[in-house]
Short mmCIF file of C-alpha atoms and ligand atoms in Angstrom, two decimals:
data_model
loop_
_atom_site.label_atom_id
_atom_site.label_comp_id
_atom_site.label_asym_id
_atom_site.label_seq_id
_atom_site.Cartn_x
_atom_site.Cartn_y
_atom_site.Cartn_z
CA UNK J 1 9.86 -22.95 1.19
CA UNK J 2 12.25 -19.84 1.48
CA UNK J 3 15.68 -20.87 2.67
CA UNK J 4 16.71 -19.55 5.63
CA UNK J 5 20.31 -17.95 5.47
CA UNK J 6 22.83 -19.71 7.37
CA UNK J 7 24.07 -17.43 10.22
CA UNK J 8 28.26 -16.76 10.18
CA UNK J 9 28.38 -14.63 13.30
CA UNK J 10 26.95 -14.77 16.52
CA UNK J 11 25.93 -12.34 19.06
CA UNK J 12 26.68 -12.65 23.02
CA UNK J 13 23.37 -12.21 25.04
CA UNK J 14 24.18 -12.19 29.08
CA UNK J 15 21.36 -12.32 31.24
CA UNK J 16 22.58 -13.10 35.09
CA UNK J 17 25.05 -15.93 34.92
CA UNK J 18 23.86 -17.18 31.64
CA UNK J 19 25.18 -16.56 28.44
CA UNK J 20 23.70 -17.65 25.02
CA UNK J 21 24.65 -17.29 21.48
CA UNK J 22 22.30 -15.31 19.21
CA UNK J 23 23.26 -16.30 15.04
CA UNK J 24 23.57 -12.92 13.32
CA UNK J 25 21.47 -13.74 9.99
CA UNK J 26 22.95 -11.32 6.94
CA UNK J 27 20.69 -10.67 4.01
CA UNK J 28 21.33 -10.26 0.42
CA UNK J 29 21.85 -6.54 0.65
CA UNK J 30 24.12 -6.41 3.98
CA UNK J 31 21.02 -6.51 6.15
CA UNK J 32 22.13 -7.79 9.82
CA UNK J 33 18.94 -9.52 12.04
CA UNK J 34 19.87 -10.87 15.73
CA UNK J 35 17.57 -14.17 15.22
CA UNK J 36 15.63 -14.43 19.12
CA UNK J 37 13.46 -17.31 17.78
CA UNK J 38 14.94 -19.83 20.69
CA UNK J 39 15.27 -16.89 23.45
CA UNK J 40 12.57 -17.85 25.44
CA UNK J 41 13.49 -21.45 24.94
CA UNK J 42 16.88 -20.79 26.70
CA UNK J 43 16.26 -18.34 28.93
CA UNK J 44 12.50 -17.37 29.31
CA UNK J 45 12.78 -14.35 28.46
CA UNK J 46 10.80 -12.75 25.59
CA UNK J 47 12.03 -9.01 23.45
CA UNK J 48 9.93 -6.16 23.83
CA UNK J 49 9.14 -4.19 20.37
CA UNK J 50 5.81 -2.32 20.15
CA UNK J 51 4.69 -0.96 16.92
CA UNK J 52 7.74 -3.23 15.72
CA UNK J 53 10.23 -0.55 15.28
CA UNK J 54 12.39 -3.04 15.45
CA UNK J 55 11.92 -6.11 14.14
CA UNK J 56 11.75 -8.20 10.90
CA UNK J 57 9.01 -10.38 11.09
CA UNK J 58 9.54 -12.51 7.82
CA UNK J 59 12.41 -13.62 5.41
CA UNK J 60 11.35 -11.92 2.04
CA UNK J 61 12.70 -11.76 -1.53
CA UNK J 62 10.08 -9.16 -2.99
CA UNK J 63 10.87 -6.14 -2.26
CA UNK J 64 14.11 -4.13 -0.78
CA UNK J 65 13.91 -0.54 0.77
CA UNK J 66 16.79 1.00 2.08
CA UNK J 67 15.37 4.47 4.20
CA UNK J 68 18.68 5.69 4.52
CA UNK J 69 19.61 5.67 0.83
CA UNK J 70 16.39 6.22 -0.82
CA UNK J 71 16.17 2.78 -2.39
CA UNK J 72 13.37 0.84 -3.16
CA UNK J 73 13.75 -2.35 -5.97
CA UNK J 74 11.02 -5.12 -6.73
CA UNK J 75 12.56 -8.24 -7.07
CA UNK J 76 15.68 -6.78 -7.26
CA UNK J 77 14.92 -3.78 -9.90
CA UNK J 78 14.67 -0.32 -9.54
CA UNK J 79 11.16 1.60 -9.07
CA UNK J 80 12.86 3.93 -11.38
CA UNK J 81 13.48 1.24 -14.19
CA UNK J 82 10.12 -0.24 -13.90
CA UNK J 83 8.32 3.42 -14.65
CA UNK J 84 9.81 3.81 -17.44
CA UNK J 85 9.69 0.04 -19.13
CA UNK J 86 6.94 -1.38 -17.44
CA UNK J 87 3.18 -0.99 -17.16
CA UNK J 88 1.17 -1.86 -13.92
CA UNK J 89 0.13 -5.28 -15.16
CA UNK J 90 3.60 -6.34 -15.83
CA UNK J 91 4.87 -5.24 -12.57
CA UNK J 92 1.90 -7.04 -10.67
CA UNK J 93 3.08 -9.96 -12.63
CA UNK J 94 6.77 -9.74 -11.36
CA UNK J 95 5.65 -8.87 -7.91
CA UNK J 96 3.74 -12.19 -7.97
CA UNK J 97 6.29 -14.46 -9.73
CA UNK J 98 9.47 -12.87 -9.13
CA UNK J 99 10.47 -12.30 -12.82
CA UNK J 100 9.11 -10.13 -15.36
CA UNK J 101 6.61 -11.81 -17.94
CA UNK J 102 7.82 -12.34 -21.62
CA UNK J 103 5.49 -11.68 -24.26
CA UNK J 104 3.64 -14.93 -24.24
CA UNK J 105 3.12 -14.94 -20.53
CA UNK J 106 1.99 -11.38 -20.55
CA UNK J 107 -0.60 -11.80 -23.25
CA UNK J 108 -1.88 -14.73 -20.97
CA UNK J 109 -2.30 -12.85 -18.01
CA UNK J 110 -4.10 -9.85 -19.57
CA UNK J 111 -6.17 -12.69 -20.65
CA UNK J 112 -7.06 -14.02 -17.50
CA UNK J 113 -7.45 -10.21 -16.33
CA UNK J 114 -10.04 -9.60 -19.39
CA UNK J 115 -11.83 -12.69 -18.32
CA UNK J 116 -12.08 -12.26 -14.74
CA UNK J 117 -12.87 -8.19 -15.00
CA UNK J 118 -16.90 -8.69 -14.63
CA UNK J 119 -18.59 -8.92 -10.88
CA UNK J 120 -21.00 -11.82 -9.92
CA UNK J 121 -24.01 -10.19 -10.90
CA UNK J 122 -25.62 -10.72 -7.85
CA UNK J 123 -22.86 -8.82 -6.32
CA UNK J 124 -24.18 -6.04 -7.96
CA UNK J 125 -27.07 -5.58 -5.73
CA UNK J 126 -24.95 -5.31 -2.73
CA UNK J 127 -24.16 -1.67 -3.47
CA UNK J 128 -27.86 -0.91 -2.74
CA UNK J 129 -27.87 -1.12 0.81
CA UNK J 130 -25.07 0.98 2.20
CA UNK J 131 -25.62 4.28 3.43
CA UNK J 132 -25.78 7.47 1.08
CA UNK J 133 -22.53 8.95 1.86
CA UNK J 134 -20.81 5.49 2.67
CA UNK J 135 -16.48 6.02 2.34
CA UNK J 136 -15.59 3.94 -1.08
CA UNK J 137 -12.88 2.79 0.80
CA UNK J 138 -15.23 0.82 3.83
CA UNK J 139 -17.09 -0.26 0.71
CA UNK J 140 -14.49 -1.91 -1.00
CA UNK J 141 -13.03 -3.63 1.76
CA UNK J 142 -16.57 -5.22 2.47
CA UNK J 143 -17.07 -6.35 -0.76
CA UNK J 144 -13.96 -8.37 -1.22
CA UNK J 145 -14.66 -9.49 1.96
CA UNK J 146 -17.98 -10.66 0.91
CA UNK J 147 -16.06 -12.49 -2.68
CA UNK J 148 -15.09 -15.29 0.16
CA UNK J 149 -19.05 -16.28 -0.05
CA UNK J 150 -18.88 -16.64 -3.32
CA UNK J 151 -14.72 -18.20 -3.56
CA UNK J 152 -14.75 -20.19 -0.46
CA UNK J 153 -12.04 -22.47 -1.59
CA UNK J 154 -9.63 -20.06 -2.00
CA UNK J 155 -7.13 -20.67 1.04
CA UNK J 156 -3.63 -22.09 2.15
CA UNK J 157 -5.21 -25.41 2.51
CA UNK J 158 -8.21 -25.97 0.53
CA UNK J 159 -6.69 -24.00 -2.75
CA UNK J 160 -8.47 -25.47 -5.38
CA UNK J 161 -7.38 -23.10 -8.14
CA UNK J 162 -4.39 -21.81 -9.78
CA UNK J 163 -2.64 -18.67 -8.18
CA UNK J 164 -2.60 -16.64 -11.66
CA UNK J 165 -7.09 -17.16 -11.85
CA UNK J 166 -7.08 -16.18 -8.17
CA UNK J 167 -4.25 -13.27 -8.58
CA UNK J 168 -6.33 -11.86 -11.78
CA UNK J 169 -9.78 -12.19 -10.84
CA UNK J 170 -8.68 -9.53 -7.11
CA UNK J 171 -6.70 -7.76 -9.59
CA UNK J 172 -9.36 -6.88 -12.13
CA UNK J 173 -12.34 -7.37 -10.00
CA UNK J 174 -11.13 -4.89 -7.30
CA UNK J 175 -10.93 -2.30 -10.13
CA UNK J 176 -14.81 -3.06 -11.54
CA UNK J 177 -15.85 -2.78 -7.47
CA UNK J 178 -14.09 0.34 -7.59
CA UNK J 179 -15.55 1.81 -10.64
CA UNK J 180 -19.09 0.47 -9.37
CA UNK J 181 -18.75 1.82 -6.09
CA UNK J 182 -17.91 5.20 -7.79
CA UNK J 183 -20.59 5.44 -10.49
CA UNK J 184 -23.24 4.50 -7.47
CA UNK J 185 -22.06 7.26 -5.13
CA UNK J 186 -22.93 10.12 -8.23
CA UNK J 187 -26.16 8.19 -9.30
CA UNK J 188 -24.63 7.39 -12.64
CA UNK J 189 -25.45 3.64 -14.45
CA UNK J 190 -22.38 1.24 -13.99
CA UNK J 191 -20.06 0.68 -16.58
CA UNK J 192 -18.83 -2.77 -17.68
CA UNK J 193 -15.17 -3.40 -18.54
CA UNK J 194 -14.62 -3.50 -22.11
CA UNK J 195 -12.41 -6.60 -23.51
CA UNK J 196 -10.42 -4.08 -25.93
CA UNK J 197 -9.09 -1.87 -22.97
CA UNK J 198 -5.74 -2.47 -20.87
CA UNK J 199 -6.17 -2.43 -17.53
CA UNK J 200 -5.58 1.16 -16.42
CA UNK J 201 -7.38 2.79 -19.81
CA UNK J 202 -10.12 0.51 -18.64
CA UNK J 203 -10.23 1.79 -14.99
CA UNK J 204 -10.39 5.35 -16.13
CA UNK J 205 -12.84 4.40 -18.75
CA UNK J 206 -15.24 2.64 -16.13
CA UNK J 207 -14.79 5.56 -14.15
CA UNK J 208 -15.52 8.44 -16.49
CA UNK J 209 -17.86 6.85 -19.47
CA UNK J 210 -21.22 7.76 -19.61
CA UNK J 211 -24.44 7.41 -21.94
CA UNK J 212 -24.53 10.66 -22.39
CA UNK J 213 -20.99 12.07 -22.14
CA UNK J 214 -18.37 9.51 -23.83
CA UNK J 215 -14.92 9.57 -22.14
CA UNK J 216 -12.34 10.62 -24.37
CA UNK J 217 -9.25 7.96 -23.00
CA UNK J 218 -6.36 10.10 -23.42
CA UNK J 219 -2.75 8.19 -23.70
CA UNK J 220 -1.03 10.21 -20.97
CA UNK J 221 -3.87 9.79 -18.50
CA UNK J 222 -3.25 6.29 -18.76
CA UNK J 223 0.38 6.95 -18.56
CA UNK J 224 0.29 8.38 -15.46
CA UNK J 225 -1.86 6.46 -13.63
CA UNK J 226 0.56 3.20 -14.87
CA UNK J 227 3.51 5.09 -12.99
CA UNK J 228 1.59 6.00 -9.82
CA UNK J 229 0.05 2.48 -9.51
CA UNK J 230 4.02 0.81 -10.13
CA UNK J 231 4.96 2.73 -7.54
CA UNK J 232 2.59 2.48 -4.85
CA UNK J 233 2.47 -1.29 -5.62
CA UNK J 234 4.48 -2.60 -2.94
CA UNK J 235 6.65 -1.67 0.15
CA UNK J 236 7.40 -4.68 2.12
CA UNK J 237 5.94 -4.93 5.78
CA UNK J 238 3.82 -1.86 6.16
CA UNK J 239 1.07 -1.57 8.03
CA UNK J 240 -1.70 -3.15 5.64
CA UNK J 241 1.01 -5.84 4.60
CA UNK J 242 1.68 -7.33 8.05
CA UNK J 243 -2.21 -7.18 8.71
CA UNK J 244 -2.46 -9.52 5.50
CA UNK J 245 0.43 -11.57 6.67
CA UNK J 246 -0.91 -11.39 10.09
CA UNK J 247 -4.32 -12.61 9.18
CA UNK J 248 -3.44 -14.99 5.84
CA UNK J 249 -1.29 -16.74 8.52
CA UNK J 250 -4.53 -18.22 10.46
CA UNK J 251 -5.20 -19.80 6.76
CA UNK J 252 -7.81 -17.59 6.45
CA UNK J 253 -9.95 -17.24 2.84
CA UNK J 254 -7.45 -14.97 0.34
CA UNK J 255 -10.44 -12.34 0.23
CA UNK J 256 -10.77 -11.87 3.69
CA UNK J 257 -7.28 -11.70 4.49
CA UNK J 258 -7.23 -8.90 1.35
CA UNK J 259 -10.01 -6.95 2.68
CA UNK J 260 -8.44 -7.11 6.17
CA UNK J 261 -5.11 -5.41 4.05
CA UNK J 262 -7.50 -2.52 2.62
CA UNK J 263 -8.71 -1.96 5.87
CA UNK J 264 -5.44 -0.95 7.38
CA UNK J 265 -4.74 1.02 4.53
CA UNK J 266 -7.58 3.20 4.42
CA UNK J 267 -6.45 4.77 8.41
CA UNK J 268 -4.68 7.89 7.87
CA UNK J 269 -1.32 7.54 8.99
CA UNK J 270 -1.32 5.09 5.80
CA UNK J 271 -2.93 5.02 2.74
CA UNK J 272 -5.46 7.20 3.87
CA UNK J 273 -2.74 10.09 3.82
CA UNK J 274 -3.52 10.93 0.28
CA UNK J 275 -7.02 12.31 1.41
CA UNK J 276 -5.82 13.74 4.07
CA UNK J 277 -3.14 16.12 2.28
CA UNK J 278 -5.33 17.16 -0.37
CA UNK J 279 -7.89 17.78 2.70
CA UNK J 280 -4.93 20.26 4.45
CA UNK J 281 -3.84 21.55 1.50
CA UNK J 282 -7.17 22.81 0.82
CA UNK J 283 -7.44 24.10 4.43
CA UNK J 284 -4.41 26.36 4.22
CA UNK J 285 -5.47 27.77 0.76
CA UNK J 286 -8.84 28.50 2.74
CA UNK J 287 -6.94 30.36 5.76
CA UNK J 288 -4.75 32.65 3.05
CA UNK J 289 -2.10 29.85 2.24
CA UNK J 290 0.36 30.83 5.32
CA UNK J 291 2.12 28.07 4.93
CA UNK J 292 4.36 29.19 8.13
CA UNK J 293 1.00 28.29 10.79
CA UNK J 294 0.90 24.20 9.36
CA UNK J 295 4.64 24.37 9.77
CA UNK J 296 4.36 25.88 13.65
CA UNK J 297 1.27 24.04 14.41
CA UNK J 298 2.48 20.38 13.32
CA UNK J 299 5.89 21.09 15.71
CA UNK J 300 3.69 22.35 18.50
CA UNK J 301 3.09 19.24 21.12
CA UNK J 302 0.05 20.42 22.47
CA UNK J 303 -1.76 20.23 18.93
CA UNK J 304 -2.47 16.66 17.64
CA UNK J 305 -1.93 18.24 13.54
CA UNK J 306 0.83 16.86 11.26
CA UNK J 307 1.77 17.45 8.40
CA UNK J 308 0.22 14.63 6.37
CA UNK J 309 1.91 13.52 3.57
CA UNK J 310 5.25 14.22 5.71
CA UNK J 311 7.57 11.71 7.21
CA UNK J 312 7.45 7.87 7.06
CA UNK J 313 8.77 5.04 9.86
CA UNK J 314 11.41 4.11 7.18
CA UNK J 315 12.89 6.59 4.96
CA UNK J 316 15.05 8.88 6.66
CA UNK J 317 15.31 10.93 3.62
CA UNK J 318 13.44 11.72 0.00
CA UNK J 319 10.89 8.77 -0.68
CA UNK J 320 12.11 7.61 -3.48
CA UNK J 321 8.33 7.26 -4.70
CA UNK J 322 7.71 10.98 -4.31
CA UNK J 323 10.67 12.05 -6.02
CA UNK J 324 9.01 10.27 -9.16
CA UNK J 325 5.87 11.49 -8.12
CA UNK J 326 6.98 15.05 -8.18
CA UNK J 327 8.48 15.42 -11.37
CA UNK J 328 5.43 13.55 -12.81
CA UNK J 329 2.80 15.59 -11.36
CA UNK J 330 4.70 18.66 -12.54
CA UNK J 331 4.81 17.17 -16.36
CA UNK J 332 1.82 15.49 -16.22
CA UNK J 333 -0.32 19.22 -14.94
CA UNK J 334 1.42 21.17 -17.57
CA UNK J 335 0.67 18.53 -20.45
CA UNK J 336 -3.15 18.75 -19.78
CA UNK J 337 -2.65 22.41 -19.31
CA UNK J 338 -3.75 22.14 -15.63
CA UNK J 339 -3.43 24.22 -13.17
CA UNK J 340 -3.88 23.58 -9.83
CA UNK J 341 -2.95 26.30 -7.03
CA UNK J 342 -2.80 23.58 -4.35
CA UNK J 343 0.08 22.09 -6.38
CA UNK J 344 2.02 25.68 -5.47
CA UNK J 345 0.94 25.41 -1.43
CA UNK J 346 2.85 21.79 -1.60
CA UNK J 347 5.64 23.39 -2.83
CA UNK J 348 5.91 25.81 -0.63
CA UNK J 349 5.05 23.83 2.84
CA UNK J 350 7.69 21.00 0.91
CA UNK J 351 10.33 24.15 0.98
CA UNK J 352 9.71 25.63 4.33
CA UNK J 353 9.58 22.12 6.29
CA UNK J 354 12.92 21.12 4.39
CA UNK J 355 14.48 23.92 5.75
CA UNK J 356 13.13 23.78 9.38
CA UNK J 357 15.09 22.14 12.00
CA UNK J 358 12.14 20.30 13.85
CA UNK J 359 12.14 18.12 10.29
CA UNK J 360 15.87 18.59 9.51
CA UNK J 361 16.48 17.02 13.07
CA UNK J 362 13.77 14.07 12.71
CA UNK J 363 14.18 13.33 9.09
CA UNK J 364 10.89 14.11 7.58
CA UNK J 365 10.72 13.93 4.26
CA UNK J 366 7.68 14.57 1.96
CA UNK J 367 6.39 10.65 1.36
CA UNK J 368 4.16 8.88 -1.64
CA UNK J 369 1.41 10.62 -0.70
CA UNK J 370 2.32 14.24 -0.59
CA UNK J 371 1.85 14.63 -4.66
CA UNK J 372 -0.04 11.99 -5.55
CA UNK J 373 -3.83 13.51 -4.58
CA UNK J 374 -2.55 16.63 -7.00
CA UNK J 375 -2.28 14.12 -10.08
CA UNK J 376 -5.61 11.72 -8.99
CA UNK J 377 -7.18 15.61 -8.88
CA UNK J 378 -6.40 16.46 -11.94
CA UNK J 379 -7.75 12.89 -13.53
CA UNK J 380 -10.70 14.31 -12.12
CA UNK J 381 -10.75 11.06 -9.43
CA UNK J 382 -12.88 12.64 -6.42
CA UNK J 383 -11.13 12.78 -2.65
CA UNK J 384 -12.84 9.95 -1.20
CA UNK J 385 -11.26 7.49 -3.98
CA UNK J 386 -7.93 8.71 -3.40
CA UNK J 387 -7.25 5.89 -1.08
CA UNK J 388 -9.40 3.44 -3.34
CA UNK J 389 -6.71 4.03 -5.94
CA UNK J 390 -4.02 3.00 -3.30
CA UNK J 391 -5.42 -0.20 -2.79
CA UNK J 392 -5.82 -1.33 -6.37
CA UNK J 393 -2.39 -0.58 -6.78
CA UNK J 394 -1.21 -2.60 -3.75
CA UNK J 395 -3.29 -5.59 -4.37
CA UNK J 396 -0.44 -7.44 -6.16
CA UNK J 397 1.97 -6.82 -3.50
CA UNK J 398 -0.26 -8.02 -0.94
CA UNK J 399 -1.13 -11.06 -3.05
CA UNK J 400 3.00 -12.00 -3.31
CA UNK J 401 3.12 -11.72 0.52
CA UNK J 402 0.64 -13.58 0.96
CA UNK J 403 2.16 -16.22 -1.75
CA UNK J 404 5.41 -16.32 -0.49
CA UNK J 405 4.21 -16.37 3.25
CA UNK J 406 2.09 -19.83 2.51
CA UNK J 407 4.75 -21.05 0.13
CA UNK J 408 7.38 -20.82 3.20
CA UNK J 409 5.03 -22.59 5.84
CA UNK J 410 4.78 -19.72 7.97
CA UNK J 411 3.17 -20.35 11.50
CA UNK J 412 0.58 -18.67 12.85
CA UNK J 413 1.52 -15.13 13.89
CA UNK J 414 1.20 -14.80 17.60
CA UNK J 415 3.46 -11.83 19.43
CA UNK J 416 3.62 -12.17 23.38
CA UNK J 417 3.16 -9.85 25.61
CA UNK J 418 4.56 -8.17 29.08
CA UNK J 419 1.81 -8.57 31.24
CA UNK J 420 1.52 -4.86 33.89
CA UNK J 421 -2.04 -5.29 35.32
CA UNK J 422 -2.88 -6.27 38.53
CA UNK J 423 -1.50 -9.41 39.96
CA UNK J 424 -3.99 -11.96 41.44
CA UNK J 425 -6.87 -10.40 44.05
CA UNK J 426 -10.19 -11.28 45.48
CA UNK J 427 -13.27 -9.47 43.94
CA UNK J 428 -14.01 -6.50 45.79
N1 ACO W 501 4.31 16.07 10.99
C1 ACO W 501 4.88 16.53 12.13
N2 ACO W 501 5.66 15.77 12.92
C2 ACO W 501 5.88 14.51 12.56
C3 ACO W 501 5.33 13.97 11.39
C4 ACO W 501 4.53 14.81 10.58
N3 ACO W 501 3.99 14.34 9.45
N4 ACO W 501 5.71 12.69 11.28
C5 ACO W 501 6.48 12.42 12.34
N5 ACO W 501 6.59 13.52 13.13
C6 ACO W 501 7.40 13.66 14.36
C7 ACO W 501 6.68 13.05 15.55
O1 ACO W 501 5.90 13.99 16.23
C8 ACO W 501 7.85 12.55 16.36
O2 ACO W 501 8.41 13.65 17.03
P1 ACO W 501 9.08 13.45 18.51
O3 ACO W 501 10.24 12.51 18.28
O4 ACO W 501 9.47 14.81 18.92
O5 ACO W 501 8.01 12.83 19.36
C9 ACO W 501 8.86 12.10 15.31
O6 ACO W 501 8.57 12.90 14.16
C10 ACO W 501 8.77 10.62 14.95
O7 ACO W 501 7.42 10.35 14.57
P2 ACO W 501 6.67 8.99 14.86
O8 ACO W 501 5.20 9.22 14.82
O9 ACO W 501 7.23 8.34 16.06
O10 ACO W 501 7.12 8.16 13.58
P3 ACO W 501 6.47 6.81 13.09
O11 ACO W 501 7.54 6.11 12.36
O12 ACO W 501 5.80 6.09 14.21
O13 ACO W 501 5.31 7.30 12.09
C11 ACO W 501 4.22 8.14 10.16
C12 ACO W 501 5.46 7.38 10.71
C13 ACO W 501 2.93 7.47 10.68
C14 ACO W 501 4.25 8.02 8.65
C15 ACO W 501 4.31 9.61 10.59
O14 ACO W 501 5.46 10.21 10.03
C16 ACO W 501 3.06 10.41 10.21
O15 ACO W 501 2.10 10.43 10.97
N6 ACO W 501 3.06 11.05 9.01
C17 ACO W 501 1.86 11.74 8.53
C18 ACO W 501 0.88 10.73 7.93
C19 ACO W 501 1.34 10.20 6.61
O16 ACO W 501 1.79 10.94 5.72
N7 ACO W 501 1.23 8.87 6.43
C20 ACO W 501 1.58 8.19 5.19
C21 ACO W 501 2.84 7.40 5.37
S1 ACO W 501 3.30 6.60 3.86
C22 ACO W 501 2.23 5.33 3.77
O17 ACO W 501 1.80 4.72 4.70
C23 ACO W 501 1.80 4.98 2.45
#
């Protein structure tokens, strides 16, 4: 159960002749939340906050982001820290559990990832029967959907296994689904995960390996691919986040409430922004790189274009994430002798937007996924995955939500709503 903080100060709410007392609830880093949870009790009266600009729907201790400052800390340590100490597996692990895993703990979780790497065979067949064409991304969501057939116990109330099997086998089966789904969209045989491999050398070699053209595993492609999946593995209540939360909070299967997770990440104002910048990056280079038209066109109102990659409902400055990003892509591009002329139209729409007052004024700041399609690229991961990759990183962010928001009890999530449609009338 997470502890509620106890409130100090109080706000005055007036409404007619009636006056209440709000508690002001202050979080660990200076946070202040106006806590409405008895307002209709009292007075009736409900708040109004679509798209929840404005709200904090949970009590969390996973992850912190502070948009003004450019700050963003899991369980209380630095992004920046964690790239440079950590791998991916050892961050899921202190997503999950709140602490980082010593060296016995660690070996026992890449254990349990090893172990629970390989798909129910018949899962395999599933790939079969989806369309030619199909988006990786609709694919993957399906099929964790469809792991709730084969784990139906694994729920708030009927959990019958530890959280670590059920954390490792999404973890590491999520990445052999991806892989699969990959191989069968290019007509190539599967490849299984190999026991020897960490997890990201083992992504990229179930990706790339063939019969008849080993894949060479290079150290700093799996270097890379550590620091883009630490960073894009959690950011508190975004959009695919509260859909888990949203859905895991009917005590629906762990799967399904995952798969509900990818699916709001693979839209385009979310994870599906990493396509989508590589796919207008690649449109400017087409029109003769003016850089200046994407610029005029995303502040004209009359055109429904943005500037993907650009802007984000909390940072109101440099996404910390793409400021790592950045500097990566540059090293990592120069170190496999790469190079990649879309890289130099980012850098230039980056330079003119920064300087423009429409995004001076609104604080629109290249976001996580303005570099990170020019790094997947030069991998040699295709478009369509981009957003594939997203979601294997967030998986053990979604899974600690999830955690934490059975662990505290949570009730079933249930907004209200102001009701403007037509008041009561005969049928015509
Ligand atoms: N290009 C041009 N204008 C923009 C952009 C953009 N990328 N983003 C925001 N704006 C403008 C809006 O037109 C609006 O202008 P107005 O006040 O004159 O009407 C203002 O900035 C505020 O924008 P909203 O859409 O209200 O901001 P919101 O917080 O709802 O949306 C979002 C955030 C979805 C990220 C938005 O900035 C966007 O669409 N960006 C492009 C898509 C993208 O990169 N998404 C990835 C986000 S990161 C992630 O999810 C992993």
């Amino acid at each position: 159960m997470l502890d509620q903080p106890e409130a100090t100060e109080f706000a005055v709410l007036r409404i007619g002749d009636q006056e209440i007392q709000l508690p002001i609830i202050v979080g660990t880093e200076g946070e202040r939340g106006i806590d409405i949870s008895n307002l209709r009790k009292y007075t009736g009266c409900v708040t109004i906050d679509p798209s929840f600009v404005n709200t904090a729907a949970c009590y969390s201790r996973i992850t912190f982001v502070d948009g003004e400052r450019g700050i963003l800390r899991y369980r209380g340590i630095p992004v920046e820290q964690l790239v440079k100490s950590a791998s991916f597996v050892r961050t899921a692990y202190l997503l999950v559990h709140g602490y980082l895993p010593d060296a016995e703990c660690n070996r026992k979780f890449s254990d349990l990832l090893n172990r629970h790497s390989m798909l129910h065979e018949d899962m395999r067949h599933f790939f079969d029967n989806f369309p030619h064409g199909a988006h990786p991304m609709h694919i993957l969501s399906t099929m964790i959907n469809a792991l709730s057939t084969f784990y139906p116990n694994v729920d708030s109330l009927s959990m019958s296994e530890d959280i670590d099997v059920s954390t490792a086998r999404l973890i590491s089966t999520v990445r052999t689904i991806a892989a699969f789904a990959y191989k069968k969209s290019i007509g190539e045989p599967v490849v299984y995960p190999r026991r020897d491999l960490p997890y990201c050398a083992n992504f990229l070699n179930m990706m790339f390996d063939s019969p008849v053209n080993p894949y060479e595993i290079r150290e700093e492609a799996v270097n890379i691919l550590n620091v883009l999946f630490i960073l894009h593995a959690d950011h508190e209540q975004n959009c695919s986040t509260t859909a888990v939360r949203t859905v895991g909070s009917a005590q629906v299967n762990l799967y399904s409430t995952i798969s509900a997770g990818m699916s709001a990440l693979s839209g385009p104002l979310h994870g599906g922004a990493n396509q989508a910048v590589i796919e207008m990056l690649k449109m400017i280079q087409a029109d003769g790189g003016n850089v200046r038209k994407y610029i005029d066109m995303a502040k004209d109102r009359s055109s429904t274009f943005r500037l993907m990659g650009f802007g984000h409902r909390v940072y109101k400055t440099y996404d910390p994430r793409a400021v790592i990003i950045k500097e990566e892509c540059h090293r990592f591009l120069e170190t496999m002798h790469c190079k990649d002329p879309l890289l130099d139209i980012a850098m230039e729409l980056e330079e003119a937007a920064l300087k423009d007052d429409f995004f001076i004024a609104r604080h629109l700041y290249p976001n996580v996924d303005f570099y990170s399609g020019i790094i997947y690229r030069a991998l040699g991961i295709p478009e369509n995955m981009f957003t594939v990759m997203f979601a294997l990183a967030r998986l053990p962010g979604w899974i600690a939500h999830w955690k934490e928001m059975i662990g505290a009890g949570t009730r079933i999530t249930r907004p209200r709503q102001i009701y403007i449609g037509k008041t009561y009338r005969k049928e015509d």
